[in-house]
mmCIF file of C-alpha atoms in Angstrom:
data_model
loop_
_atom_site.group_PDB
_atom_site.id
_atom_site.type_symbol
_atom_site.label_atom_id
_atom_site.label_comp_id
_atom_site.label_asym_id
_atom_site.label_seq_id
_atom_site.Cartn_x
_atom_site.Cartn_y
_atom_site.Cartn_z
ATOM 1 C CA GLN S 1 -29.166 -3.418 37.858
ATOM 2 C CA VAL S 2 -25.367 -3.303 37.628
ATOM 3 C CA GLN S 3 -23.358 -0.278 36.614
ATOM 4 C CA LEU S 4 -19.713 -0.487 35.584
ATOM 5 C CA VAL S 5 -17.224 2.348 35.266
ATOM 6 C CA GLU S 6 -13.744 1.844 33.808
ATOM 7 C CA SER S 7 -10.734 4.009 34.483
ATOM 8 C CA GLY S 8 -6.979 3.956 34.043
ATOM 9 C CA GLY S 9 -6.631 4.180 30.296
ATOM 10 C CA GLY S 10 -4.207 6.532 28.659
ATOM 11 C CA LEU S 11 -1.133 6.876 26.502
ATOM 12 C CA VAL S 12 1.878 4.677 27.150
ATOM 13 C CA GLN S 13 5.074 3.872 25.292
ATOM 14 C CA ALA S 14 5.647 0.411 23.901
ATOM 15 C CA GLY S 15 7.019 -1.778 26.654
ATOM 16 C CA GLY S 16 5.282 0.231 29.329
ATOM 17 C CA SER S 17 2.477 -0.660 31.702
ATOM 18 C CA LEU S 18 -1.006 0.458 32.626
ATOM 19 C CA ARG S 19 -3.514 -0.745 35.158
ATOM 20 C CA LEU S 20 -7.182 -0.526 34.329
ATOM 21 C CA SER S 21 -9.865 -0.521 36.989
ATOM 22 C CA CYS S 22 -13.557 -1.271 36.742
ATOM 23 C CA ALA S 23 -15.827 -0.391 39.633
ATOM 24 C CA ALA S 24 -19.207 -2.084 39.901
ATOM 25 C CA SER S 25 -22.249 -0.747 41.680
ATOM 26 C CA GLY S 26 -25.865 -1.738 42.002
ATOM 27 C CA ARG S 27 -26.776 -5.391 42.458
ATOM 28 C CA THR S 28 -23.196 -6.583 42.619
ATOM 29 C CA ASP S 29 -24.184 -9.724 44.502
ATOM 30 C CA ARG S 30 -25.399 -11.123 41.182
ATOM 31 C CA ILE S 31 -21.994 -10.804 39.531
ATOM 32 C CA TYR S 32 -20.142 -14.080 39.129
ATOM 33 C CA THR S 33 -17.779 -13.423 36.250
ATOM 34 C CA MET S 34 -16.153 -10.143 35.359
ATOM 35 C CA ALA S 35 -14.350 -9.710 32.089
ATOM 36 C CA TRP S 36 -12.288 -7.355 30.015
ATOM 37 C CA PHE S 37 -12.928 -6.935 26.315
ATOM 38 C CA ARG S 38 -11.212 -4.697 23.816
ATOM 39 C CA GLN S 39 -12.038 -3.322 20.414
ATOM 40 C CA ALA S 40 -9.619 -1.691 18.027
ATOM 41 C CA PRO S 41 -10.682 0.375 15.002
ATOM 42 C CA GLY S 42 -11.841 -1.873 12.188
ATOM 43 C CA LYS S 43 -11.748 -4.986 14.349
ATOM 44 C CA GLU S 44 -14.367 -6.958 16.198
ATOM 45 C CA ARG S 45 -14.601 -6.849 19.940
ATOM 46 C CA GLU S 46 -12.466 -9.556 21.498
ATOM 47 C CA LEU S 47 -12.351 -11.129 24.917
ATOM 48 C CA VAL S 48 -9.135 -10.314 26.752
ATOM 49 C CA ALA S 49 -9.490 -11.859 30.201
ATOM 50 C CA THR S 50 -12.027 -13.079 32.726
ATOM 51 C CA VAL S 51 -12.027 -13.704 36.450
ATOM 52 C CA THR S 52 -14.644 -15.483 38.524
ATOM 53 C CA TYR S 53 -15.858 -14.800 42.038
ATOM 54 C CA SER S 54 -13.013 -14.603 44.556
ATOM 55 C CA GLY S 55 -10.529 -15.027 41.725
ATOM 56 C CA GLY S 56 -11.046 -18.769 41.633
ATOM 57 C CA SER S 57 -10.628 -19.025 37.894
ATOM 58 C CA THR S 58 -9.033 -16.827 35.275
ATOM 59 C CA TYR S 59 -8.845 -16.874 31.515
ATOM 60 C CA TYR S 60 -6.555 -15.012 29.154
ATOM 61 C CA ALA S 61 -6.557 -14.640 25.434
ATOM 62 C CA ASP S 62 -3.420 -16.072 23.857
ATOM 63 C CA ALA S 63 -2.393 -12.634 22.668
ATOM 64 C CA VAL S 64 -2.028 -11.331 26.216
ATOM 65 C CA LYS S 65 -0.883 -14.374 28.183
ATOM 66 C CA GLY S 66 2.206 -13.660 30.215
ATOM 67 C CA ARG S 67 1.756 -9.913 29.884
ATOM 68 C CA PHE S 68 -1.661 -9.121 31.350
ATOM 69 C CA THR S 69 -3.008 -10.059 34.758
ATOM 70 C CA VAL S 70 -6.644 -9.835 35.790
ATOM 71 C CA SER S 71 -7.575 -9.616 39.448
ATOM 72 C CA ARG S 72 -10.651 -8.948 41.487
ATOM 73 C CA ASN S 73 -11.348 -7.307 44.823
ATOM 74 C CA ASP S 74 -14.843 -8.405 45.780
ATOM 75 C CA ALA S 75 -14.887 -6.237 48.902
ATOM 76 C CA LYS S 76 -14.476 -3.218 46.653
ATOM 77 C CA ASN S 77 -16.547 -4.666 43.815
ATOM 78 C CA THR S 78 -13.682 -3.864 41.510
ATOM 79 C CA VAL S 79 -11.821 -5.755 38.821
ATOM 80 C CA TYR S 80 -8.381 -4.798 37.565
ATOM 81 C CA LEU S 81 -6.362 -5.459 34.467
ATOM 82 C CA GLN S 82 -2.627 -5.040 34.890
ATOM 83 C CA MET S 83 -1.110 -4.653 31.450
ATOM 84 C CA ASN S 84 2.640 -5.023 31.096
ATOM 85 C CA SER S 85 4.921 -5.005 28.069
ATOM 86 C CA LEU S 86 2.303 -3.144 26.081
ATOM 87 C CA GLN S 87 2.650 -3.174 22.319
ATOM 88 C CA PRO S 88 1.002 -1.066 19.610
ATOM 89 C CA GLU S 89 -1.299 -3.952 18.752
ATOM 90 C CA ASP S 90 -2.751 -3.687 22.255
ATOM 91 C CA ALA S 91 -4.150 -0.244 21.497
ATOM 92 C CA ALA S 92 -7.926 -0.335 21.717
ATOM 93 C CA VAL S 93 -10.905 0.750 23.717
ATOM 94 C CA TYR S 94 -11.086 -1.564 26.702
ATOM 95 C CA TYR S 95 -14.436 -2.467 28.204
ATOM 96 C CA CYS S 96 -15.296 -4.299 31.378
ATOM 97 C CA ALA S 97 -18.342 -6.514 31.560
ATOM 98 C CA ALA S 98 -20.138 -8.618 34.133
ATOM 99 C CA ARG S 99 -22.478 -11.569 34.202
ATOM 100 C CA ASP S 100 -24.039 -14.042 36.578
ATOM 101 C CA VAL S 101 -23.467 -17.760 36.192
ATOM 102 C CA GLY S 102 -25.277 -19.096 33.154
ATOM 103 C CA ARG S 103 -26.122 -15.658 31.789
ATOM 104 C CA GLU S 104 -24.745 -13.435 29.092
ATOM 105 C CA TYR S 105 -22.657 -10.348 29.685
ATOM 106 C CA ASP S 106 -25.440 -7.829 30.179
ATOM 107 C CA ALA S 107 -23.614 -5.150 32.135
ATOM 108 C CA TRP S 108 -21.003 -3.100 30.314
ATOM 109 C CA GLY S 109 -18.840 -0.134 31.096
ATOM 110 C CA GLN S 110 -18.454 2.838 28.809
ATOM 111 C CA GLY S 111 -14.918 1.913 27.788
ATOM 112 C CA THR S 112 -11.511 3.433 28.389
ATOM 113 C CA GLN S 113 -9.009 4.226 25.647
ATOM 114 C CA VAL S 114 -5.566 2.661 25.685
ATOM 115 C CA THR S 115 -3.062 4.113 23.247
ATOM 116 C CA VAL S 116 0.411 2.638 22.788
ATOM 117 C CA SER S 117 3.114 4.584 21.007
ATOM 118 C CA SER S 118 6.134 3.009 19.368
#
């Protein structure tokens, strides 16, 4: 019902910035919360940030607070993750996900690789 496609990943030096984008299509009217997750090799997938409809509420993992900013453009059905002051520990595959209120994250993107060099 909902398809998500991430873009914007790549290689960046420590201290640099990247902006990830996630475009949603399909039944986007059923999306209430959009989120970014990440998974590094050998580690479990972790929640990075979330944003609700119209950007009314945001959440950030402690590890990224003050460095990452999540935003949402509902007219474009797109969520963004601005990542500043990137560090090697931020390297991971980043996934966007979407859910309706009261439901699980059942729509996932394919992931985009973020590599940070020191």
